[in-house]
Coordinates of N, CA and C in Angstrom, one line a residue:
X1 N 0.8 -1.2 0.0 CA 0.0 0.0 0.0 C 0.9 1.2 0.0
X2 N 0.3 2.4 -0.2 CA 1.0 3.5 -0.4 C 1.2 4.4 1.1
X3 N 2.5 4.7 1.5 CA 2.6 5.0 2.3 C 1.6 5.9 3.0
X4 N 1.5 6.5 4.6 CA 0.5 7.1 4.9 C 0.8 8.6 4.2
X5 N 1.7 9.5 4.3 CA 1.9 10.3 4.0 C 1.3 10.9 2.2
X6 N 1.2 10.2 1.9 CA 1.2 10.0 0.3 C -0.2 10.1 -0.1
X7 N -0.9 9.3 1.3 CA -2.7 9.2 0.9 C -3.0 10.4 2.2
X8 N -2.1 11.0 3.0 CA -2.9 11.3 4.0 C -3.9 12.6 3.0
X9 N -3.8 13.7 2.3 CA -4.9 14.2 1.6 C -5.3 14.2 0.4
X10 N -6.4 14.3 0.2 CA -7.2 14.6 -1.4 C -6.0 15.3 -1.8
X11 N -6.2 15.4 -4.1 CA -5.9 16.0 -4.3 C -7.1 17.6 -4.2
X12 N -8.0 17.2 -4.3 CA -8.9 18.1 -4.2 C -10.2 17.7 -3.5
X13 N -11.3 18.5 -2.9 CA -13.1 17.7 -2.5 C -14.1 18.9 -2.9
X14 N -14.7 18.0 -4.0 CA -16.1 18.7 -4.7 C -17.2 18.3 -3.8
X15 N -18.0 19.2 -4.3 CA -19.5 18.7 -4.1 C -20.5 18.2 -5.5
X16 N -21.5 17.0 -4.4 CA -22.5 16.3 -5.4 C -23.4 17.1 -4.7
X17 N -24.6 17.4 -5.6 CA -25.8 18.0 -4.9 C -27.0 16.7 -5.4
X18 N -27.3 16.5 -3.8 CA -27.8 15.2 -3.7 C -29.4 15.7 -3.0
X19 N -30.3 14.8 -2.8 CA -31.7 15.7 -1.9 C -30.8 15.8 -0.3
X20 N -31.4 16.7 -0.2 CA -30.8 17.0 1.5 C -29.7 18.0 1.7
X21 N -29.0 18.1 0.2 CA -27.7 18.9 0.5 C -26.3 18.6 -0.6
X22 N -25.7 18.9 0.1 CA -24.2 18.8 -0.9 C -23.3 17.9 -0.1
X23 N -23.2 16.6 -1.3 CA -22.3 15.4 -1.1 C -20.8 16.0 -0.8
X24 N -20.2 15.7 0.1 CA -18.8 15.9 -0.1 C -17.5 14.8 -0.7
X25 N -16.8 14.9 -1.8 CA -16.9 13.9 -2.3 C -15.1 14.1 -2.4
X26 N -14.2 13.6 -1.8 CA -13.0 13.5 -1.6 C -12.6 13.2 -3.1
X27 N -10.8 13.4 -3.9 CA -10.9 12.9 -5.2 C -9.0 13.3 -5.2
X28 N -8.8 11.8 -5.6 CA -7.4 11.6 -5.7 C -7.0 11.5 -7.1
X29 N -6.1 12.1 -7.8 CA -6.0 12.1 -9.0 C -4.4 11.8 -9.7
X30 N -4.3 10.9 -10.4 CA -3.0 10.2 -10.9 C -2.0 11.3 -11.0
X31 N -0.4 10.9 -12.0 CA 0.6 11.6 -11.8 C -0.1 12.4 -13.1
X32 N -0.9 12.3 -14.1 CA -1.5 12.6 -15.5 C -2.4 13.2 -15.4
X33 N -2.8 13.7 -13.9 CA -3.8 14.2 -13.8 C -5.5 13.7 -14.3
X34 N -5.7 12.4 -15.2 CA -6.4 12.5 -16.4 C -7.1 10.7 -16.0
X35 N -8.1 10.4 -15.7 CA -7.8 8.9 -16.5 C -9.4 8.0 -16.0
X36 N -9.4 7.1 -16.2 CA -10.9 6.8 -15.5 C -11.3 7.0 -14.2
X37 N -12.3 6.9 -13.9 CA -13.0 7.3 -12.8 C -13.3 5.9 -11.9
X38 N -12.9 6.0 -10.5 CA -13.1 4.8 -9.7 C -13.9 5.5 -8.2
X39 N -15.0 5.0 -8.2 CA -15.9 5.2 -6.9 C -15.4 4.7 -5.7
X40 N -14.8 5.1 -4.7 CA -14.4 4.1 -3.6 C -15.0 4.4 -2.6
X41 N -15.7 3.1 -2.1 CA -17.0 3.5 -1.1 C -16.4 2.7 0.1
X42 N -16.3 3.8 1.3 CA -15.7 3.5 2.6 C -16.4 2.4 3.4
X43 N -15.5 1.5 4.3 CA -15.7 0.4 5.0 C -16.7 1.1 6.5
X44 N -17.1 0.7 7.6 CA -18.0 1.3 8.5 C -17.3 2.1 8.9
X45 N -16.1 2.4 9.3 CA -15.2 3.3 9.6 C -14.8 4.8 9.6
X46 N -16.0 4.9 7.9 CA -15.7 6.1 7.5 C -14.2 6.3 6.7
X47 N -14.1 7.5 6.1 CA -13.2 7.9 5.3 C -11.8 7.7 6.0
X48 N -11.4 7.0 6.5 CA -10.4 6.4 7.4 C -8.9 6.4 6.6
X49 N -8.0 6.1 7.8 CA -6.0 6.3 6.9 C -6.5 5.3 6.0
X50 N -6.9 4.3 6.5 CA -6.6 2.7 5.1 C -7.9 3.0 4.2
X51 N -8.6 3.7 3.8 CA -9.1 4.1 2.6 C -8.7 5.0 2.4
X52 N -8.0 6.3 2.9 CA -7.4 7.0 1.9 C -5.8 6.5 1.4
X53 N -5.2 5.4 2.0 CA -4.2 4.6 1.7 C -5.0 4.1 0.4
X54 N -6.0 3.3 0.6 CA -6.4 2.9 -1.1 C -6.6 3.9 -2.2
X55 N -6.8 5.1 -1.8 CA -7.6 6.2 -3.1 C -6.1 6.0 -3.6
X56 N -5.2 6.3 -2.8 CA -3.8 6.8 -3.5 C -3.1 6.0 -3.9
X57 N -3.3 4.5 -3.5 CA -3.1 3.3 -4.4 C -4.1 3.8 -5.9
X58 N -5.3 3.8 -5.9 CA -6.0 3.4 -7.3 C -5.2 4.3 -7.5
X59 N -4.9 6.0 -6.9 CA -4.4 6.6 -8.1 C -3.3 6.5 -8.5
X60 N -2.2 5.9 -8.2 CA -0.7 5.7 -8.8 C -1.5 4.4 -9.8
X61 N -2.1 3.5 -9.6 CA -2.4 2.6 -11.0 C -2.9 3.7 -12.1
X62 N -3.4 4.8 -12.0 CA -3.6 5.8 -13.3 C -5.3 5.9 -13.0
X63 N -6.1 5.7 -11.8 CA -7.4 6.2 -12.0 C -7.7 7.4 -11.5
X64 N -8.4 8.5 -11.2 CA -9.3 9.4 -10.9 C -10.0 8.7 -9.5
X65 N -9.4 8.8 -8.2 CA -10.5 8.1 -7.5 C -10.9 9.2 -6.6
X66 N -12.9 8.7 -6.5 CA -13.7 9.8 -6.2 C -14.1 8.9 -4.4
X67 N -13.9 9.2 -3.7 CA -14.6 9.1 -2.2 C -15.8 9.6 -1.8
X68 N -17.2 9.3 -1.7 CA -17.5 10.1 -1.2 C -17.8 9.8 0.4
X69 N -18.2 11.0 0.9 CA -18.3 10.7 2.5 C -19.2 10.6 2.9
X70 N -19.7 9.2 3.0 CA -21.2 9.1 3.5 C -21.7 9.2 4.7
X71 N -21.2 9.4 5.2 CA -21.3 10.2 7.0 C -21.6 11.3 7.1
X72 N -21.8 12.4 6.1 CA -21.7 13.6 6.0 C -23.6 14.1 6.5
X73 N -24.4 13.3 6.3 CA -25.1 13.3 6.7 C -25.6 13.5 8.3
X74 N -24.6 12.7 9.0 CA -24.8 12.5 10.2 C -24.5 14.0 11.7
X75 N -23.6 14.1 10.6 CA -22.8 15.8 11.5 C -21.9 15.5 12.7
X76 N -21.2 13.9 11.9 CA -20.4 13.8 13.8 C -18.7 13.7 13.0
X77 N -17.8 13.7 13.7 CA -16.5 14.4 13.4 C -16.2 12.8 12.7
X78 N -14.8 12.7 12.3 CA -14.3 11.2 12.2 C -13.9 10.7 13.3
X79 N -14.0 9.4 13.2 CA -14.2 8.2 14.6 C -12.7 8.2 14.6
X80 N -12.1 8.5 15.9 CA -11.3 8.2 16.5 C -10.4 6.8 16.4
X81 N -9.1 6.5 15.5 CA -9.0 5.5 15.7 C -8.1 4.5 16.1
X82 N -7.7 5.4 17.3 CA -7.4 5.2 19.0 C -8.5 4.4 19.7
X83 N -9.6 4.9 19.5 CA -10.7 4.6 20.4 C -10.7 2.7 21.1
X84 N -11.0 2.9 22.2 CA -11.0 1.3 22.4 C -12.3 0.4 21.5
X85 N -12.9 1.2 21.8 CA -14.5 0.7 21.4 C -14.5 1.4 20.3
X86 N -13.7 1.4 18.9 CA -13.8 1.6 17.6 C -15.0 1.0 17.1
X87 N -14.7 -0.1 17.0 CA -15.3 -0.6 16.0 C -17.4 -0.8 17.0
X88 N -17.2 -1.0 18.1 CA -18.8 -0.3 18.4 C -19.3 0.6 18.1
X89 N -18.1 1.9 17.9 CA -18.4 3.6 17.5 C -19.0 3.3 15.5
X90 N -18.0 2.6 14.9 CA -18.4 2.4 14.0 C -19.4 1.5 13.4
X91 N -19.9 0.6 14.2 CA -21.0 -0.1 13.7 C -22.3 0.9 13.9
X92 N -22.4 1.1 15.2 CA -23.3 2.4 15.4 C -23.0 3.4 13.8
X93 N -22.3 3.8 14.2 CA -22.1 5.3 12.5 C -23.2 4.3 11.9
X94 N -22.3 3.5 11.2 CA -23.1 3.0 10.2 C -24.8 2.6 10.3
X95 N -25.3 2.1 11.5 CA -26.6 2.2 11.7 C -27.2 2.7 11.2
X96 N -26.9 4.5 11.9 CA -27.6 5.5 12.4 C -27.9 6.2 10.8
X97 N -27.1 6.0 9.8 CA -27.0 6.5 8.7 C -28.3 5.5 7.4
X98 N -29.8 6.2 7.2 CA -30.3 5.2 6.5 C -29.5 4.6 5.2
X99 N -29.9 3.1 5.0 CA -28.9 2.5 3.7 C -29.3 3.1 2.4
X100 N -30.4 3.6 2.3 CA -30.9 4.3 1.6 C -30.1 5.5 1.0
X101 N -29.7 6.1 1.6 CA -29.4 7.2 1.8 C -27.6 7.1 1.2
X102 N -27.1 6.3 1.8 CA -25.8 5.4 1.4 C -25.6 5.6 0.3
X103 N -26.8 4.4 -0.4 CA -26.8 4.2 -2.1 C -27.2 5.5 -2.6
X104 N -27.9 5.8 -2.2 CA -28.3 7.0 -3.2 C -27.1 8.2 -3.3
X105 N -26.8 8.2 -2.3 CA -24.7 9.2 -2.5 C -24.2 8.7 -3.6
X106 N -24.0 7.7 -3.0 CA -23.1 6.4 -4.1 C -23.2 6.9 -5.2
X107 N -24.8 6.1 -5.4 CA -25.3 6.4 -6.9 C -25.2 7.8 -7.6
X108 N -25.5 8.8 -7.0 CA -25.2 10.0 -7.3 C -23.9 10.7 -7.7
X109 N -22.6 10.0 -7.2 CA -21.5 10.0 -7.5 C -21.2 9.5 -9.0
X110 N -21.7 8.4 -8.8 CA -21.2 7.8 -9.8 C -22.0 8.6 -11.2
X111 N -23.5 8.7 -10.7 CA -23.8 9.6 -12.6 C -23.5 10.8 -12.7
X112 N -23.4 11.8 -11.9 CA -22.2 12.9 -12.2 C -20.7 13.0 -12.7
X113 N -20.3 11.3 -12.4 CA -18.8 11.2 -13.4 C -18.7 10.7 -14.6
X114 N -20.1 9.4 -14.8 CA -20.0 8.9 -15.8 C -20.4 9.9 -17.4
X115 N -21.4 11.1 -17.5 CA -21.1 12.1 -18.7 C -19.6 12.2 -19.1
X116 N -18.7 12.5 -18.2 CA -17.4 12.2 -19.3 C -16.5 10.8 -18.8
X117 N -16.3 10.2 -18.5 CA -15.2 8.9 -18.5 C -15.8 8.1 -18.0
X118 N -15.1 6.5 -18.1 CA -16.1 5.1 -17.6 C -15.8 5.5 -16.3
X119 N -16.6 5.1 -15.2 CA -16.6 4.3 -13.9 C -17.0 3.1 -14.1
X120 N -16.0 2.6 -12.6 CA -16.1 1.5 -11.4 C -15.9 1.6 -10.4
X121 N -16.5 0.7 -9.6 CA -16.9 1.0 -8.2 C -16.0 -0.1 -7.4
X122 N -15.6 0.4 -6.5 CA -14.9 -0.6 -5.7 C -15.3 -0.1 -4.1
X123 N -15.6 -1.4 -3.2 CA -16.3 -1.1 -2.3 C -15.6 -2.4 -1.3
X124 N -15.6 -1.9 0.0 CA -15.3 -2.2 1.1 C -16.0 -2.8 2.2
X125 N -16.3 -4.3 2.6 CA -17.0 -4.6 3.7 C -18.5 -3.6 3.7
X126 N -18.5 -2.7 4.6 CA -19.9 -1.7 4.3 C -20.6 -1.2 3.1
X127 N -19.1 -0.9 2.7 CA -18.8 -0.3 1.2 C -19.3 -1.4 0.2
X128 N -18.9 -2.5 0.5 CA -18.6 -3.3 -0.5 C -20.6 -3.9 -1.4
X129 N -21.1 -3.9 0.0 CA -22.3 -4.0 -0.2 C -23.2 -2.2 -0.5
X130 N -22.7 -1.6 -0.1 CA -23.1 -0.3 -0.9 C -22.9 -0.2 -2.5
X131 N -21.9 -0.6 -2.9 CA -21.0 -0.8 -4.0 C -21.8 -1.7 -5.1
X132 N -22.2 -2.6 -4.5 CA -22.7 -3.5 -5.0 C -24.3 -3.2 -5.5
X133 N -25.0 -2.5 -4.2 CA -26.8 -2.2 -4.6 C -26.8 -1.3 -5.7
X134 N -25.7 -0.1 -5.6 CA -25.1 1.3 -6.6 C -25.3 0.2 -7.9
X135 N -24.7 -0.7 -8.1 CA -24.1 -1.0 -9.6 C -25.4 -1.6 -10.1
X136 N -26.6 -2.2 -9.2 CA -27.9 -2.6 -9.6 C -28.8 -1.1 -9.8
X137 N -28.8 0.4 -9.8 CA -28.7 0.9 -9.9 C -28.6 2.0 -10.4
X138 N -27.2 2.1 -10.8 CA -26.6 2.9 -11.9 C -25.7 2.0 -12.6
X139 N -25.4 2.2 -13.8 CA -24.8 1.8 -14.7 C -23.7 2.1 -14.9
X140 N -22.6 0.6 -14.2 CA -20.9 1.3 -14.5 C -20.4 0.0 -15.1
X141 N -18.8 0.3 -15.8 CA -18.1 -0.4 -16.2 C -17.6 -1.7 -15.6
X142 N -17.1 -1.5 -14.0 CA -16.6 -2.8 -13.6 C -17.1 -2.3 -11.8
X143 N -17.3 -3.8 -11.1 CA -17.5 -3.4 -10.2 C -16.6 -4.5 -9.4
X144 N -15.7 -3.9 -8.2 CA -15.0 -5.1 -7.1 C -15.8 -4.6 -5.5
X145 N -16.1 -5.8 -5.6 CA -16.6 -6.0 -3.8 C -16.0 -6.9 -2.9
X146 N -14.8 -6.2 -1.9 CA -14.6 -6.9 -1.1 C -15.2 -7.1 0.4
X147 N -15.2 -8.7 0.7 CA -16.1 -9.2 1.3 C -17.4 -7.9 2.2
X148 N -18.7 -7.8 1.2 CA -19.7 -7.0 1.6 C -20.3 -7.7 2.5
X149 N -20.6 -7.2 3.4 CA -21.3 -7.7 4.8 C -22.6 -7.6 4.6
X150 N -23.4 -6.9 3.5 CA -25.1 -6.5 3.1 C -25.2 -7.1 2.3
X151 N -24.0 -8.0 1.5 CA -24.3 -8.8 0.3 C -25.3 -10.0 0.7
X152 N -25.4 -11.0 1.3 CA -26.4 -12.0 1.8 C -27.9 -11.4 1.9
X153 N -28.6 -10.4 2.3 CA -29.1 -9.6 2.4 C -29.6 -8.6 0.7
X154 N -28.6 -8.3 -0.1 CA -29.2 -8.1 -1.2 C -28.7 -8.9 -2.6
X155 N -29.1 -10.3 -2.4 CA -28.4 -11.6 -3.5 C -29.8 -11.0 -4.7
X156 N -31.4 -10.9 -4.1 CA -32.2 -10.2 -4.9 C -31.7 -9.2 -6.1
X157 N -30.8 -8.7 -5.7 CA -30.7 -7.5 -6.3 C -29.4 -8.0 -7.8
X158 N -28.9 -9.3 -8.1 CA -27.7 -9.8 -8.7 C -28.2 -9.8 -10.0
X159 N -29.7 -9.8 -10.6 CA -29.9 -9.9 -12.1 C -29.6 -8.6 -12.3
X160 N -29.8 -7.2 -11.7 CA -29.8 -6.1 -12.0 C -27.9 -5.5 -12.0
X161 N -27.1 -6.3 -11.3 CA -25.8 -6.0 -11.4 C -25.4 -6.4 -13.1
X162 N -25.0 -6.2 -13.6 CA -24.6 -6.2 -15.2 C -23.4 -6.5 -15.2
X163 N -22.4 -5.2 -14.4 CA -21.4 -5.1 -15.0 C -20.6 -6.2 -14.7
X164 N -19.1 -6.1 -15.8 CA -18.2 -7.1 -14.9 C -17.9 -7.1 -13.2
X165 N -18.1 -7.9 -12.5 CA -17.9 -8.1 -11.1 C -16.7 -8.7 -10.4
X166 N -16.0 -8.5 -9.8 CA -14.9 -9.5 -8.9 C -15.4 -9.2 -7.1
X167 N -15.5 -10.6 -6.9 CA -15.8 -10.2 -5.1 C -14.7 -11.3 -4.5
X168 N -14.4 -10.7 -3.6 CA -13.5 -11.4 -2.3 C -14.0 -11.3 -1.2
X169 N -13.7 -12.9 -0.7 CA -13.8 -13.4 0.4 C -13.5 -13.8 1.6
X170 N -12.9 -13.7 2.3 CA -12.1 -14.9 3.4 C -12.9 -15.8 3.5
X171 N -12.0 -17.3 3.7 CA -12.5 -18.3 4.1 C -12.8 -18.7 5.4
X172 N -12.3 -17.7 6.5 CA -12.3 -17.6 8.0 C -13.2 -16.8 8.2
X173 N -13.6 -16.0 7.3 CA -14.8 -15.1 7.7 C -16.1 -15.2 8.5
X174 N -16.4 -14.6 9.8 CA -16.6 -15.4 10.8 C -18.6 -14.2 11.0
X175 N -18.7 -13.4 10.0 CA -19.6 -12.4 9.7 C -20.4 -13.2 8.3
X176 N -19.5 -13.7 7.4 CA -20.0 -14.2 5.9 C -19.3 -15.8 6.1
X177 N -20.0 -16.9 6.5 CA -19.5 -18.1 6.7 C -19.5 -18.9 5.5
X178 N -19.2 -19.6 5.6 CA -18.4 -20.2 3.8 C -20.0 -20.9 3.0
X179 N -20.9 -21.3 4.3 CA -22.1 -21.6 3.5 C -22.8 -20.4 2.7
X180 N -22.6 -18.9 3.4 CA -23.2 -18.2 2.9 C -22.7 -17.7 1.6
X181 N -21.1 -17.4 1.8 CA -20.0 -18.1 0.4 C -20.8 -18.4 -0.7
X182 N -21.2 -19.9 -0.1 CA -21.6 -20.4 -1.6 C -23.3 -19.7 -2.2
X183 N -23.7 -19.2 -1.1 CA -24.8 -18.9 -1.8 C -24.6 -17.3 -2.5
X184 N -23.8 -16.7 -1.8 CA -23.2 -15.9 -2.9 C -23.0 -15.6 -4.2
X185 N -21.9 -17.1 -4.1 CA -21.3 -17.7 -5.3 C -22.4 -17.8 -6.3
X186 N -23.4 -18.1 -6.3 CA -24.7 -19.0 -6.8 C -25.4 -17.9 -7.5
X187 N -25.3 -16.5 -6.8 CA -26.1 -15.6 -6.9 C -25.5 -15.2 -7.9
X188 N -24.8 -14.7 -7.6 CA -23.5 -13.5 -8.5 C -22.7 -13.8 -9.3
X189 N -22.2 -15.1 -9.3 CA -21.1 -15.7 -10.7 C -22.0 -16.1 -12.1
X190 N -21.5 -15.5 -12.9 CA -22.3 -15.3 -14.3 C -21.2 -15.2 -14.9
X191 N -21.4 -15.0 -16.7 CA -20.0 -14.5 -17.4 C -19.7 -13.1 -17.2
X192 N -18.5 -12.7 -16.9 CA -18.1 -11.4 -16.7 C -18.0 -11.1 -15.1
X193 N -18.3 -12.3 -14.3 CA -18.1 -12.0 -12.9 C -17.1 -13.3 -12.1
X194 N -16.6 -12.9 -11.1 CA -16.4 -13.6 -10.3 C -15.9 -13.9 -8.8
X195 N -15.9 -14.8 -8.1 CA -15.9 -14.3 -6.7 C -14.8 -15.7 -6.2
X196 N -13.9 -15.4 -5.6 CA -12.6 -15.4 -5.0 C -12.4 -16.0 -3.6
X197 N -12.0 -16.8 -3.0 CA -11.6 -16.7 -1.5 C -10.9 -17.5 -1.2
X198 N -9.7 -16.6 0.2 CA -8.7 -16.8 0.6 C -8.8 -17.6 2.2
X199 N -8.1 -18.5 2.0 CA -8.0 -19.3 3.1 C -7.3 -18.8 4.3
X200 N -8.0 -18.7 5.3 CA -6.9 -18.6 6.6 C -7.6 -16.9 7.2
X201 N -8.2 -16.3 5.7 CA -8.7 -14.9 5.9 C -9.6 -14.5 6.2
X202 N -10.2 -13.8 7.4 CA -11.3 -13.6 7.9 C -11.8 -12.4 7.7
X203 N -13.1 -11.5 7.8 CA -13.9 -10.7 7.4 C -12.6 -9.0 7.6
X204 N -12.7 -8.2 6.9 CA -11.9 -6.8 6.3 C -10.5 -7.2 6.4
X205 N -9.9 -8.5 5.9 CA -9.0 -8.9 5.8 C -7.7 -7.9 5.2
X206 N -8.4 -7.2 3.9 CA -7.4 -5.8 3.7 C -7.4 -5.1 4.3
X207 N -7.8 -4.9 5.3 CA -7.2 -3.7 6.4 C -6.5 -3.8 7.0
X208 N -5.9 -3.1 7.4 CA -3.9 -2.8 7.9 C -4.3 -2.9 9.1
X209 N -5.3 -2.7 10.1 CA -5.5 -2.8 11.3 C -5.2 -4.5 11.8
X210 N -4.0 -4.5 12.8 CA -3.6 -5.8 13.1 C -4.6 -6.8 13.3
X211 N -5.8 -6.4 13.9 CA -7.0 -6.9 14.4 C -7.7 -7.6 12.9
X212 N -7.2 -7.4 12.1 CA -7.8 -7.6 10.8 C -7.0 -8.1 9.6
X213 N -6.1 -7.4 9.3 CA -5.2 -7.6 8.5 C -4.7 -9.3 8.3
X214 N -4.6 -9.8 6.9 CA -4.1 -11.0 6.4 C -3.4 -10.4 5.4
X215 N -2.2 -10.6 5.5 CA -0.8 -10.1 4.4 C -1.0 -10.7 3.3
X216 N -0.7 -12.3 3.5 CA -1.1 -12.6 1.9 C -2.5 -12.9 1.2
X217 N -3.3 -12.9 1.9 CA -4.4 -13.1 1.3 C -4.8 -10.9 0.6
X218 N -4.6 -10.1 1.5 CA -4.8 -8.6 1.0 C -3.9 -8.5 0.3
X219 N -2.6 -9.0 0.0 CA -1.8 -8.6 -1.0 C -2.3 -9.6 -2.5
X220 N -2.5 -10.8 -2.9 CA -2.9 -11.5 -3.0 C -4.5 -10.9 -4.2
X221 N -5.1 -10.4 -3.7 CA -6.8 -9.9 -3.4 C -5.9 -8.8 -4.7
X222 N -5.0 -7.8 -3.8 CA -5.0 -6.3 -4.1 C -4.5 -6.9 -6.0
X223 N -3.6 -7.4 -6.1 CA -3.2 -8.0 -7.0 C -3.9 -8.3 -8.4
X224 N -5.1 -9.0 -7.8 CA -6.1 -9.4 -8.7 C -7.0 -8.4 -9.2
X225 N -7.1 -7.4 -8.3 CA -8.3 -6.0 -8.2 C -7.5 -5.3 -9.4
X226 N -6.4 -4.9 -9.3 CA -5.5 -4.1 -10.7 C -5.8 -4.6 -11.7
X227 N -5.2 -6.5 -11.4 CA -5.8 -6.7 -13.1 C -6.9 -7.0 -13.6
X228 N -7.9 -6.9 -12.7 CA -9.2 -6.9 -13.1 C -9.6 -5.5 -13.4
X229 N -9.1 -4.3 -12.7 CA -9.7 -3.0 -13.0 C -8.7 -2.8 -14.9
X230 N -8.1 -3.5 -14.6 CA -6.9 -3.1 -15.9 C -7.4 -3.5 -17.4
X231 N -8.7 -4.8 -17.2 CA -9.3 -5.7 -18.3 C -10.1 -4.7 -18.5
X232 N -11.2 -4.1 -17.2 CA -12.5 -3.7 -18.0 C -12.3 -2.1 -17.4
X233 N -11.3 -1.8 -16.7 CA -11.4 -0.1 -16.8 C -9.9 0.6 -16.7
X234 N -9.5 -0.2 -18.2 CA -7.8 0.1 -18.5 C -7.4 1.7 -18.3
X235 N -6.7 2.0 -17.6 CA -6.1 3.1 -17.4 C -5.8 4.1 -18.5
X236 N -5.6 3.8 -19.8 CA -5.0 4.1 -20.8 C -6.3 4.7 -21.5
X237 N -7.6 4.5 -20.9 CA -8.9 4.3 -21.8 C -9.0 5.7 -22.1

C-alpha cells in the first residue's frame, strides 16, 4: 500500500448536490492528472488512513478516485482510531445512517462522473455491499466488492448488477460463513463476474488494522483487483 503520507490528503473535495444537501466527495488524481473514474465506497469506519491509503493506491495505478463521505449526513467528526470501542463507534455510525441514503450518495456519484469517462466501483465490507446495490442501480463499467457484509441480504438485487464483477472473500470469515460463500457464489457468478476466497482470511482482511489484517491473502486480493480493473477499466482508456 502506499505509504500514509502520500494518501494522508485529497488531491482536491467537490461537491455532489444530492436531496438533502451537498455530497462531499473526496478525489485523488494520478501523476496525469487525467484517467478513468473509480468510486471508492468506505468500510463502516468512515473515510479512514486505510481508505485514503487505497484512493492513493488506485491513483498511482492511473485512476481518478472519487470518495464520497457518507457520513456527511450525520454531522459527527471522524471516529477516533485510538478509540478502544472503535469498531462499536463504527457499527453504530453505520446504523444511524439510513442505507438508503448510502446508495443514493453512491449512486449519485457515480452519474455525475460517468457524462465524461467510464466508472467502477470498488467497495469495502460496508462499502462493499453499498457498491454492489449502486451497480444494480446505476450503470458502470466494472464493479469489485470486497467481502460485503449487506451482500447475503441483497443476493435479490444480482440480475440487475450487469457489469463485470470481482468479489473477495475470506474463508475464515466469521460475519460471511463459507455456506453463505456459496450462496453468494450462486447468486452473483455469471460470465463477466467472479468471486474469489482466501484461506486462513477472515472478514476486512485488507485492512492494515492488526486486528484484521491477512498479508497474503490482501496482497494477493489487491493483485487481482488491478488486473481486473486493468481488463475492463484500462487506465490508458
Amino acid at each position: 500500500m502506499s505509504s500514509a503520507a502520500a494518501a494522508d490528503q485529497p488531491d482536491d473535495v467537490i461537491g455532489v448536490e444530492v436531496p438533502g444537501g451537498t455530497l462531499p466527495v473526496q478525489v485523488w488524481r494520478p501523476d496525469g492528472g487525467d484517467g478513468p473514474r473509480v468510486v471508492l465506497v468506505q468500510e463502516i469506519f468512515g473515510i479512514s488512513p486505510y481508505i485514503t491509503d487505497r484512493a492513493a493506491d488506485l491513483a498511482a495505478a492511473g485512476y481518478v478516485v472519487h470518495v464520497p463521505d457518507l457520513y456527511w449526513r450525520l454531522g459527527e467528526p471522524p471516529l477516533d482510531e485510538s478509540a478502544p470501542d472503535l469498531l462499536a463507534q463504527a457499527m453504530a455510525r453505520a446504523q444511524a445512517l439510513p442505507w438508503d441514503d448510502a446508495v443514493g450518495d453512491t449512486a449519485a456519484t457515480v452519474a455525475a462522473l460517468r457524462a465524461d469517462a467510464a466508472v467502477g466501483l470498488v467497495g469495502f465490507c460496508y462499502g462493499g455491499g453499498v457498491a454492489f446495490a449502486t451497480a444494480a442501480r446505476q450503470p458502470v463499467d466494472a464493479l469489485v466488492c470486497y467481502y460485503g457484509s449487506a451482500l447475503p441480504s441483497l443476493l435479490d438485487l444480482a440480475p440487475a448488477v450487469t457489469a463485470p464483477s470481482l468479489h473477495h472473500l475470506g474463508e475464515a470469515d466469521t460475519y460471511i460463513p463459507m455456506p453463505t460463500v456459496e450462496a453468494i457464489r450462486d447468486a452473483v457468478v455469471r460470465e463477466g463476474a467472479e468471486l474469489l476466497t482466501y484461506p486462513g482470511a477472515g472478514h476486512a482482511f485488507d485492512n492494515t488494522r492488526p486486528e484484521f489484517h491477512h498479508p497474503e491473502a490482501s496482497t494477493l486480493a489487491w493483485r487481482r483487483t488491478l488486473e481486473f480493473l486493468a481488463r475492463h477499466l484500462p487506465a490508458g482508456r
